PDB file of C-alpha atoms in Angstrom:
ATOM      1  CA  GLY H   1      11.111  -1.919 -21.497  1.00  0.00           C
ATOM      2  CA  ARG H   2       8.417  -2.080 -18.800  1.00  0.00           C
ATOM      3  CA  GLY H   3       9.314  -2.612 -15.051  1.00  0.00           C
ATOM      4  CA  GLU H   4       7.148  -4.328 -12.634  1.00  0.00           C
ATOM      5  CA  LEU H   5       4.885  -3.289  -9.802  1.00  0.00           C
ATOM      6  CA  PHE H   6       5.074  -5.723  -6.720  1.00  0.00           C
ATOM      7  CA  GLY H   7       2.717  -4.951  -3.847  1.00  0.00           C
ATOM      8  CA  LEU H   8       3.135  -5.991  -0.068  1.00  0.00           C
ATOM      9  CA  LEU H   9       0.074  -6.397   1.811  1.00  0.00           C
ATOM     10  CA  GLY H  10      -0.486  -7.123   5.440  1.00  0.00           C
ATOM     11  CA  PRO H  11      -2.198  -5.859   8.663  1.00  0.00           C
ATOM     12  CA  ASN H  12      -0.726  -3.607  11.059  1.00  0.00           C
ATOM     13  CA  GLY H  13       1.957  -5.212  13.000  1.00  0.00           C
ATOM     14  CA  ALA H  14       2.616  -7.853  10.186  1.00  0.00           C
ATOM     15  CA  GLY H  15       6.118  -6.941   9.318  1.00  0.00           C
ATOM     16  CA  LYS H  16       5.466  -4.641   6.480  1.00  0.00           C
ATOM     17  CA  THR H  17       7.472  -1.607   8.029  1.00  0.00           C
ATOM     18  CA  THR H  18      10.384  -3.754   9.229  1.00  0.00           C
ATOM     19  CA  THR H  19      10.513  -5.438   5.691  1.00  0.00           C
ATOM     20  CA  ILE H  20      10.620  -2.133   4.047  1.00  0.00           C
ATOM     21  CA  LYS H  21      13.392  -0.691   6.466  1.00  0.00           C
ATOM     22  CA  ILE H  22      15.454  -3.770   5.825  1.00  0.00           C
ATOM     23  CA  LEU H  23      15.318  -3.445   2.067  1.00  0.00           C
ATOM     24  CA  THR H  24      16.152   0.199   2.178  1.00  0.00           C
ATOM     25  CA  THR H  25      19.101  -0.786   4.437  1.00  0.00           C
ATOM     26  CA  LEU H  26      17.625   1.485   7.119  1.00  0.00           C
ATOM     27  CA  LEU H  27      17.559  -1.524   9.361  1.00  0.00           C
ATOM     28  CA  LEU H  28      19.881  -4.440   9.773  1.00  0.00           C
ATOM     29  CA  PRO H  29      17.936  -8.074   9.578  1.00  0.00           C
ATOM     30  CA  THR H  30      18.623 -10.178  12.967  1.00  0.00           C
ATOM     31  CA  ALA H  31      18.364 -13.462  10.921  1.00  0.00           C
ATOM     32  CA  GLY H  32      18.075 -14.618   7.202  1.00  0.00           C
ATOM     33  CA  THR H  33      19.365 -12.827   3.897  1.00  0.00           C
ATOM     34  CA  ALA H  34      17.724 -10.017   1.721  1.00  0.00           C
ATOM     35  CA  ARG H  35      18.612  -8.859  -1.412  1.00  0.00           C
ATOM     36  CA  VAL H  36      17.914  -6.046  -3.766  1.00  0.00           C
ATOM     37  CA  LEU H  37      19.050  -5.937  -7.276  1.00  0.00           C
ATOM     38  CA  GLY H  38      20.938  -8.924  -6.494  1.00  0.00           C
ATOM     39  CA  LEU H  39      23.194  -7.182  -3.650  1.00  0.00           C
ATOM     40  CA  ASP H  40      22.990  -8.192  -0.240  1.00  0.00           C
ATOM     41  CA  VAL H  41      21.503  -5.409   2.074  1.00  0.00           C
ATOM     42  CA  THR H  42      23.998  -6.159   4.981  1.00  0.00           C
ATOM     43  CA  THR H  43      26.988  -5.936   2.857  1.00  0.00           C
ATOM     44  CA  HIS H  44      26.297  -3.611  -0.103  1.00  0.00           C
ATOM     45  CA  THR H  45      24.578  -0.922   1.919  1.00  0.00           C
ATOM     46  CA  ARG H  46      26.074   2.015  -0.286  1.00  0.00           C
ATOM     47  CA  GLU H  47      25.530   0.350  -3.679  1.00  0.00           C
ATOM     48  CA  ILE H  48      21.772  -0.186  -2.870  1.00  0.00           C
ATOM     49  CA  ARG H  49      21.295   3.078  -1.572  1.00  0.00           C
ATOM     50  CA  GLU H  50      22.571   4.779  -4.684  1.00  0.00           C
ATOM     51  CA  ARG H  51      20.069   2.547  -6.723  1.00  0.00           C
ATOM     52  CA  ILE H  52      16.993   2.828  -4.653  1.00  0.00           C
ATOM     53  CA  GLY H  53      14.292   5.644  -4.068  1.00  0.00           C
ATOM     54  CA  TYR H  54      12.202   5.401  -0.927  1.00  0.00           C
ATOM     55  CA  VAL H  55       8.976   7.485  -0.786  1.00  0.00           C
ATOM     56  CA  PHE H  56       6.909   7.455   2.426  1.00  0.00           C
ATOM     57  CA  GLY H  57       3.964   9.824   3.260  1.00  0.00           C
ATOM     58  CA  GLY H  58       3.225  12.530   5.641  1.00  0.00           C
ATOM     59  CA  ASP H  59       4.814  15.790   6.303  1.00  0.00           C
ATOM     60  CA  ARG H  60       8.242  14.601   7.439  1.00  0.00           C
ATOM     61  CA  GLY H  61      11.207  14.964   5.224  1.00  0.00           C
ATOM     62  CA  LEU H  62      10.239  18.188   3.456  1.00  0.00           C
ATOM     63  CA  TYR H  63      11.348  21.670   4.280  1.00  0.00           C
ATOM     64  CA  GLU H  64       8.020  23.702   4.836  1.00  0.00           C
ATOM     65  CA  ARG H  65       9.491  27.270   4.299  1.00  0.00           C
ATOM     66  CA  LEU H  66      11.258  26.462   1.086  1.00  0.00           C
ATOM     67  CA  SER H  67       9.391  26.084  -2.477  1.00  0.00           C
ATOM     68  CA  ALA H  68       9.253  22.722  -3.889  1.00  0.00           C
ATOM     69  CA  ARG H  69      12.141  23.402  -6.372  1.00  0.00           C
ATOM     70  CA  ASP H  70      14.375  24.573  -3.616  1.00  0.00           C
ATOM     71  CA  ASN H  71      13.633  21.281  -1.878  1.00  0.00           C
ATOM     72  CA  LEU H  72      14.318  19.383  -4.748  1.00  0.00           C
ATOM     73  CA  ARG H  73      17.553  21.662  -5.423  1.00  0.00           C
ATOM     74  CA  TYR H  74      18.756  20.748  -2.041  1.00  0.00           C
ATOM     75  CA  PHE H  75      18.092  16.847  -2.180  1.00  0.00           C
ATOM     76  CA  ALA H  76      19.846  16.959  -5.843  1.00  0.00           C
ATOM     77  CA  GLU H  77      22.913  18.145  -4.022  1.00  0.00           C
ATOM     78  CA  LEU H  78      23.026  15.502  -1.432  1.00  0.00           C
ATOM     79  CA  TYR H  79      22.316  12.865  -4.128  1.00  0.00           C
ATOM     80  CA  GLY H  80      25.055  14.213  -6.184  1.00  0.00           C
ATOM     81  CA  VAL H  81      22.673  14.881  -8.986  1.00  0.00           C
ATOM     82  CA  ARG H  82      24.537  17.523 -11.205  1.00  0.00           C
ATOM     83  CA  ASP H  83      22.157  17.783 -14.368  1.00  0.00           C
ATOM     84  CA  LYS H  84      19.859  20.838 -13.926  1.00  0.00           C
ATOM     85  CA  LYS H  85      17.388  19.517 -16.383  1.00  0.00           C
ATOM     86  CA  ARG H  86      16.298  16.908 -14.072  1.00  0.00           C
ATOM     87  CA  LEU H  87      14.824  18.976 -11.576  1.00  0.00           C
ATOM     88  CA  ASP H  88      12.456  20.221 -14.371  1.00  0.00           C
ATOM     89  CA  GLU H  89      11.895  16.547 -15.546  1.00  0.00           C
ATOM     90  CA  VAL H  90      10.700  15.287 -12.116  1.00  0.00           C
ATOM     91  CA  ILE H  91       8.650  18.288 -11.394  1.00  0.00           C
ATOM     92  CA  GLU H  92       6.771  17.850 -14.726  1.00  0.00           C
ATOM     93  CA  LEU H  93       6.501  14.154 -14.207  1.00  0.00           C
ATOM     94  CA  VAL H  94       4.732  14.668 -10.854  1.00  0.00           C
ATOM     95  CA  GLY H  95       2.508  17.218 -12.017  1.00  0.00           C
ATOM     96  CA  LEU H  96       3.870  20.288  -9.991  1.00  0.00           C
ATOM     97  CA  THR H  97       4.788  22.595 -12.954  1.00  0.00           C
ATOM     98  CA  GLY H  98       3.661  25.845 -12.315  1.00  0.00           C
ATOM     99  CA  ARG H  99       3.376  25.302  -8.602  1.00  0.00           C
ATOM    100  CA  ASP H 100       7.102  24.245  -8.026  1.00  0.00           C
ATOM    101  CA  ARG H 101       8.191  27.691  -6.712  1.00  0.00           C
ATOM    102  CA  GLU H 102       5.268  28.043  -4.054  1.00  0.00           C
ATOM    103  CA  ARG H 103       6.289  27.193  -0.312  1.00  0.00           C
ATOM    104  CA  VAL H 104       5.522  23.753   0.830  1.00  0.00           C
ATOM    105  CA  GLU H 105       3.655  25.124   3.788  1.00  0.00           C
ATOM    106  CA  GLY H 106       0.781  25.665   1.495  1.00  0.00           C
ATOM    107  CA  TYR H 107       0.790  22.456  -0.262  1.00  0.00           C
ATOM    108  CA  SER H 108      -2.009  20.125   0.045  1.00  0.00           C
ATOM    109  CA  ARG H 109      -1.531  16.759   1.317  1.00  0.00           C
ATOM    110  CA  GLY H 110      -1.802  15.210  -2.238  1.00  0.00           C
ATOM    111  CA  MET H 111       0.754  17.931  -3.557  1.00  0.00           C
ATOM    112  CA  ARG H 112       3.185  16.934  -0.740  1.00  0.00           C
ATOM    113  CA  GLN H 113       3.004  13.473  -1.766  1.00  0.00           C
ATOM    114  CA  ARG H 114       3.683  14.280  -5.342  1.00  0.00           C
ATOM    115  CA  LEU H 115       6.965  16.278  -4.005  1.00  0.00           C
ATOM    116  CA  HIS H 116       7.831  13.188  -2.041  1.00  0.00           C
ATOM    117  CA  ILE H 117       7.658  11.129  -5.197  1.00  0.00           C
ATOM    118  CA  ALA H 118       9.658  13.487  -7.005  1.00  0.00           C
ATOM    119  CA  ARG H 119      12.361  13.562  -4.076  1.00  0.00           C
ATOM    120  CA  GLY H 120      12.360   9.670  -4.252  1.00  0.00           C
ATOM    121  CA  ILE H 121      13.162   9.665  -8.034  1.00  0.00           C
ATOM    122  CA  LEU H 122      15.424  12.387  -8.376  1.00  0.00           C
ATOM    123  CA  HIS H 123      18.389  10.300  -8.697  1.00  0.00           C
ATOM    124  CA  ASN H 124      16.827   8.222 -11.430  1.00  0.00           C
ATOM    125  CA  PRO H 125      16.883   4.788  -9.212  1.00  0.00           C
ATOM    126  CA  ASP H 126      16.178   1.469 -10.542  1.00  0.00           C
ATOM    127  CA  VAL H 127      13.781   0.422  -7.648  1.00  0.00           C
ATOM    128  CA  VAL H 128      11.266   2.757  -6.006  1.00  0.00           C
ATOM    129  CA  PHE H 129       9.627   2.094  -2.589  1.00  0.00           C
ATOM    130  CA  LEU H 130       6.233   3.555  -2.400  1.00  0.00           C
ATOM    131  CA  ASP H 131       5.152   3.156   1.648  1.00  0.00           C
ATOM    132  CA  GLU H 132       1.400   3.829   1.484  1.00  0.00           C
ATOM    133  CA  PRO H 133       1.777   7.043  -1.076  1.00  0.00           C
ATOM    134  CA  THR H 134      -2.181   7.612  -1.158  1.00  0.00           C
ATOM    135  CA  ILE H 135      -3.063   7.326   2.702  1.00  0.00           C
ATOM    136  CA  GLY H 136      -4.843  10.389   3.810  1.00  0.00           C
ATOM    137  CA  VAL H 137      -4.937  11.803  -0.019  1.00  0.00           C
ATOM    138  CA  ASP H 138      -8.317  12.894  -1.468  1.00  0.00           C
ATOM    139  CA  PRO H 139      -9.774  10.765  -4.144  1.00  0.00           C
ATOM    140  CA  VAL H 140      -8.760  12.768  -6.944  1.00  0.00           C
ATOM    141  CA  GLY H 141      -4.912  13.334  -5.512  1.00  0.00           C
ATOM    142  CA  ALA H 142      -5.020   9.302  -4.962  1.00  0.00           C
ATOM    143  CA  ARG H 143      -6.240   8.596  -8.433  1.00  0.00           C
ATOM    144  CA  ASP H 144      -3.239  10.893  -9.747  1.00  0.00           C
ATOM    145  CA  LEU H 145      -0.689   9.258  -7.465  1.00  0.00           C
ATOM    146  CA  ARG H 146      -1.656   5.652  -8.809  1.00  0.00           C
ATOM    147  CA  ALA H 147      -1.102   6.871 -12.507  1.00  0.00           C
ATOM    148  CA  MET H 148       2.160   8.195 -11.526  1.00  0.00           C
ATOM    149  CA  ALA H 149       3.162   4.812  -9.842  1.00  0.00           C
ATOM    150  CA  ALA H 150       1.975   3.123 -13.251  1.00  0.00           C
ATOM    151  CA  ASN H 151       3.922   5.654 -15.107  1.00  0.00           C
ATOM    152  CA  LEU H 152       7.256   4.793 -13.177  1.00  0.00           C
ATOM    153  CA  VAL H 153       6.693   1.152 -13.974  1.00  0.00           C
ATOM    154  CA  ALA H 154       6.164   2.060 -17.818  1.00  0.00           C
ATOM    155  CA  SER H 155       9.410   3.797 -17.672  1.00  0.00           C
ATOM    156  CA  GLY H 156      11.218   0.605 -16.686  1.00  0.00           C
ATOM    157  CA  LYS H 157      11.611   0.903 -13.098  1.00  0.00           C
ATOM    158  CA  THR H 158      10.585  -1.587 -10.375  1.00  0.00           C
ATOM    159  CA  VAL H 159       8.107  -0.430  -7.911  1.00  0.00           C
ATOM    160  CA  LEU H 160       7.398  -2.119  -4.451  1.00  0.00           C
ATOM    161  CA  LEU H 161       4.228  -0.717  -3.106  1.00  0.00           C
ATOM    162  CA  THR H 162       2.681  -1.118   0.570  1.00  0.00           C
ATOM    163  CA  THR H 163      -0.927  -0.202   0.683  1.00  0.00           C
ATOM    164  CA  HIS H 164      -4.123  -0.819   2.929  1.00  0.00           C
ATOM    165  CA  TYR H 165      -6.285  -0.382  -0.346  1.00  0.00           C
ATOM    166  CA  MET H 166      -7.050  -3.809  -2.129  1.00  0.00           C
ATOM    167  CA  PHE H 167      -8.690  -2.218  -5.098  1.00  0.00           C
ATOM    168  CA  GLU H 168      -5.410  -0.111  -5.325  1.00  0.00           C
ATOM    169  CA  ALA H 169      -3.295  -3.342  -5.295  1.00  0.00           C
ATOM    170  CA  ASP H 170      -5.454  -5.037  -7.584  1.00  0.00           C
ATOM    171  CA  GLN H 171      -5.662  -2.264 -10.187  1.00  0.00           C
ATOM    172  CA  LEU H 172      -1.828  -1.582 -10.049  1.00  0.00           C
ATOM    173  CA  CYS H 173       0.127  -4.751  -9.001  1.00  0.00           C
ATOM    174  CA  ASP H 174       1.718  -7.299 -11.269  1.00  0.00           C
ATOM    175  CA  ARG H 175       2.460  -9.309  -8.226  1.00  0.00           C
ATOM    176  CA  ILE H 176       1.308  -9.288  -4.721  1.00  0.00           C
ATOM    177  CA  ALA H 177       2.853 -10.689  -1.640  1.00  0.00           C
ATOM    178  CA  VAL H 178       0.731 -10.967   1.622  1.00  0.00           C
ATOM    179  CA  ILE H 179       2.750 -10.878   4.861  1.00  0.00           C
ATOM    180  CA  ALA H 180       1.227 -11.719   8.375  1.00  0.00           C
ATOM    181  CA  LYS H 181       3.161 -12.300  11.597  1.00  0.00           C
ATOM    182  CA  GLY H 182       6.444 -11.688   9.862  1.00  0.00           C
ATOM    183  CA  ARG H 183       5.875 -14.270   7.147  1.00  0.00           C
ATOM    184  CA  ILE H 184       4.736 -14.271   3.583  1.00  0.00           C
ATOM    185  CA  VAL H 185       1.484 -16.447   3.641  1.00  0.00           C
ATOM    186  CA  GLY H 186       0.452 -15.953   0.027  1.00  0.00           C
ATOM    187  CA  GLU H 187       2.126 -14.570  -3.419  1.00  0.00           C
ATOM    188  CA  GLY H 188       1.055 -14.242  -6.827  1.00  0.00           C
ATOM    189  CA  THR H 189      -0.578 -12.248  -9.385  1.00  0.00           C
ATOM    190  CA  PRO H 190      -3.798 -10.578  -8.162  1.00  0.00           C
ATOM    191  CA  ALA H 191      -5.850 -13.239 -10.279  1.00  0.00           C
ATOM    192  CA  GLU H 192      -3.866 -16.209  -8.883  1.00  0.00           C
ATOM    193  CA  LEU H 193      -4.749 -14.906  -5.306  1.00  0.00           C
ATOM    194  CA  LYS H 194      -8.310 -14.300  -6.087  1.00  0.00           C
ATOM    195  CA  ALA H 195      -8.383 -17.834  -7.711  1.00  0.00           C
ATOM    196  CA  ASN H 196      -7.816 -19.303  -4.163  1.00  0.00           C
ATOM    197  CA  VAL H 197     -11.081 -18.283  -3.019  1.00  0.00           C
ATOM    198  CA  ALA H 198     -13.003 -18.756  -6.467  1.00  0.00           C
ATOM    199  CA  ASP H 199     -14.866 -21.695  -4.966  1.00  0.00           C
ATOM    200  CA  LEU H 200     -16.439 -19.437  -2.408  1.00  0.00           C
ATOM    201  CA  THR H 201     -19.286 -16.788  -2.269  1.00  0.00           C
ATOM    202  CA  VAL H 202     -19.199 -13.990   0.149  1.00  0.00           C
ATOM    203  CA  VAL H 203     -22.170 -13.290   2.433  1.00  0.00           C
ATOM    204  CA  GLU H 204     -22.461  -9.641   3.931  1.00  0.00           C
ATOM    205  CA  ALA H 205     -24.792  -8.821   6.527  1.00  0.00           C
ATOM    206  CA  GLU H 206     -25.163  -5.405   8.421  1.00  0.00           C
ATOM    207  CA  VAL H 207     -25.536  -6.301  12.042  1.00  0.00           C
ATOM    208  CA  PHE H 208     -25.978  -4.096  15.077  1.00  0.00           C
ATOM    209  CA  GLY H 209     -24.031  -4.971  18.425  1.00  0.00           C
ATOM    210  CA  ILE H 210     -22.933  -8.361  17.472  1.00  0.00           C
ATOM    211  CA  GLU H 211     -20.901 -10.050  20.051  1.00  0.00           C
ATOM    212  CA  GLU H 212     -17.537 -12.219  19.899  1.00  0.00           C
ATOM    213  CA  ARG H 213     -19.344 -15.327  20.880  1.00  0.00           C
ATOM    214  CA  ALA H 214     -21.682 -14.931  17.760  1.00  0.00           C
ATOM    215  CA  VAL H 215     -18.596 -14.449  15.416  1.00  0.00           C
ATOM    216  CA  VAL H 216     -16.856 -17.790  17.256  1.00  0.00           C
ATOM    217  CA  HIS H 217     -20.296 -19.590  16.434  1.00  0.00           C
ATOM    218  CA  LEU H 218     -20.484 -18.680  12.686  1.00  0.00           C
ATOM    219  CA  ARG H 219     -16.617 -19.692  12.268  1.00  0.00           C
ATOM    220  CA  SER H 220     -17.546 -23.058  13.544  1.00  0.00           C
ATOM    221  CA  LEU H 221     -20.474 -23.514  10.933  1.00  0.00           C
ATOM    222  CA  PRO H 222     -19.441 -26.324   8.208  1.00  0.00           C
ATOM    223  CA  GLY H 223     -17.987 -25.076   4.819  1.00  0.00           C
ATOM    224  CA  VAL H 224     -17.128 -21.401   6.474  1.00  0.00           C
ATOM    225  CA  THR H 225     -13.658 -20.359   5.894  1.00  0.00           C
ATOM    226  CA  SER H 226     -13.516 -16.957   7.333  1.00  0.00           C
ATOM    227  CA  VAL H 227     -15.567 -14.307   9.284  1.00  0.00           C
ATOM    228  CA  SER H 228     -14.729 -11.043   9.898  1.00  0.00           C
ATOM    229  CA  VAL H 229     -16.225  -7.856  11.320  1.00  0.00           C
ATOM    230  CA  GLU H 230     -15.839  -4.132  10.509  1.00  0.00           C
ATOM    231  CA  ASP H 231     -17.226  -1.200  12.272  1.00  0.00           C
ATOM    232  CA  ARG H 232     -19.530   0.949  10.090  1.00  0.00           C
ATOM    233  CA  ASP H 233     -20.984   4.020  11.854  1.00  0.00           C
ATOM    234  CA  GLN H 234     -23.771   2.666  14.192  1.00  0.00           C
ATOM    235  CA  ALA H 235     -23.521  -0.902  12.617  1.00  0.00           C
ATOM    236  CA  GLN H 236     -20.976  -3.514  11.666  1.00  0.00           C
ATOM    237  CA  LEU H 237     -20.388  -5.122   8.615  1.00  0.00           C
ATOM    238  CA  LEU H 238     -20.248  -9.048   8.687  1.00  0.00           C
ATOM    239  CA  THR H 239     -18.264 -10.898   6.063  1.00  0.00           C
ATOM    240  CA  ILE H 240     -18.592 -14.448   5.689  1.00  0.00           C
ATOM    241  CA  GLN H 241     -16.771 -16.765   3.321  1.00  0.00           C
ATOM    242  CA  THR H 242     -18.524 -19.814   2.338  1.00  0.00           C
ATOM    243  CA  PRO H 243     -19.519 -22.260  -0.778  1.00  0.00           C
ATOM    244  CA  HIS H 244     -23.028 -22.493   0.778  1.00  0.00           C
ATOM    245  CA  ALA H 245     -23.797 -18.656   0.415  1.00  0.00           C
ATOM    246  CA  SER H 246     -27.475 -18.933  -0.349  1.00  0.00           C
ATOM    247  CA  GLU H 247     -28.311 -21.414   2.226  1.00  0.00           C
ATOM    248  CA  LEU H 248     -26.064 -19.858   5.173  1.00  0.00           C
ATOM    249  CA  ALA H 249     -27.862 -16.250   3.955  1.00  0.00           C
ATOM    250  CA  GLY H 250     -31.380 -17.602   4.576  1.00  0.00           C
ATOM    251  CA  ALA H 251     -30.377 -19.249   7.915  1.00  0.00           C
ATOM    252  CA  LEU H 252     -28.446 -16.290   8.860  1.00  0.00           C
ATOM    253  CA  ALA H 253     -31.200 -14.857  11.468  1.00  0.00           C
ATOM    254  CA  THR H 254     -31.220 -18.151  13.174  1.00  0.00           C
ATOM    255  CA  HIS H 255     -27.592 -18.462  13.776  1.00  0.00           C
ATOM    256  CA  LEU H 256     -27.682 -14.788  15.204  1.00  0.00           C
ATOM    257  CA  ALA H 257     -30.536 -14.972  17.439  1.00  0.00           C
ATOM    258  CA  GLY H 258     -30.725 -12.034  19.402  1.00  0.00           C
ATOM    259  CA  VAL H 259     -28.740  -9.915  16.969  1.00  0.00           C
ATOM    260  CA  GLN H 260     -30.453  -7.165  15.083  1.00  0.00           C
ATOM    261  CA  LEU H 261     -29.919  -7.987  11.420  1.00  0.00           C
ATOM    262  CA  GLY H 262     -30.103  -5.563   8.571  1.00  0.00           C
ATOM    263  CA  ARG H 263     -29.362  -5.957   4.863  1.00  0.00           C
ATOM    264  CA  VAL H 264     -28.122  -9.362   3.777  1.00  0.00           C
ATOM    265  CA  THR H 265     -26.410  -9.705   0.373  1.00  0.00           C
ATOM    266  CA  THR H 266     -24.195 -12.384  -1.466  1.00  0.00           C
ATOM    267  CA  ARG H 267     -21.521 -11.725  -3.831  1.00  0.00           C
ATOM    268  CA  GLU H 268     -18.402 -12.874  -5.759  1.00  0.00           C
ATOM    269  CA  PRO H 269     -14.980 -12.851  -3.862  1.00  0.00           C
ATOM    270  CA  THR H 270     -12.595  -9.921  -4.484  1.00  0.00           C
ATOM    271  CA  LEU H 271      -8.740  -9.670  -3.680  1.00  0.00           C
ATOM    272  CA  GLU H 272      -9.890  -8.299  -0.164  1.00  0.00           C
ATOM    273  CA  ASP H 273     -11.528 -11.572   0.585  1.00  0.00           C
ATOM    274  CA  ALA H 274      -8.633 -13.429  -0.759  1.00  0.00           C
ATOM    275  CA  TYR H 275      -6.409 -11.199   1.491  1.00  0.00           C
ATOM    276  CA  ILE H 276      -8.699 -11.770   4.544  1.00  0.00           C
ATOM    277  CA  ALA H 277      -8.616 -15.765   3.928  1.00  0.00           C
ATOM    278  CA  LEU H 278      -4.761 -15.708   3.952  1.00  0.00           C
ATOM    279  CA  VAL H 279      -4.234 -13.364   6.908  1.00  0.00           C
ATOM    280  CA  GLU H 280      -7.216 -15.183   9.032  1.00  0.00           C
ATOM    281  CA  GLY H 281      -5.458 -18.617   7.943  1.00  0.00           C
ATOM    282  CA  ALA H 282      -2.120 -17.371   9.437  1.00  0.00           C
ATOM    283  CA  VAL H 283      -3.593 -16.410  12.827  1.00  0.00           C
TER     284      VAL H 283
END
């Protein structure tokens, strides 16, 4: 049957990397317990490693001067995979058929990521950890990698995905956990998380040179639940969550006296807005 795709979201330094390392038995927990497939990560390390795959991004873990097929042949020996057909299966699954005999040093970022996934699923694991698999990959390659993740789930595997891209989590994940300062501050389906901010509307404004005191003032306004600022080239994107969006949008120039104000719009909240509300609430 179909597996499940679970997303782990959180800002840098929130504990995502530590969590992944603990679940993949690369790091021992200092407190508490963690289980994978019902097995304790501290006492059943070998059993867990045999049944999980870990896929990370970047250039680490691949041999540049070998072909993709020779890379996989090497890892097959390490994993104890004796079935010669398995190499052809994973090469086809990740879309490297016809390119598998080329040296990895000539691969694009997207092709390298496909090879990382092939290596991670070579031993046919029950659980696959995808640690930001599309970061730095071009849009076409990222789309293909997302389709590949969905195929893994369709084949019955459990996939745990970390990502910075909210639309990616919204599109792929069955369930999502948001982690901040080492704690899970929200968990549920994408729809359930968005329901937490369903009674809010989002005001987005293009501003130039906004100072922290102005942001603090906006956060103190009645009904405002979240205010964030994101750099956009020469300007900043100011995002405000409030049930009084139209009223606030009309009075924004007054509240931001002295700040150059550009385009102001209102919209319905997204998963990213739900994420921001959870993370800022944990600060």
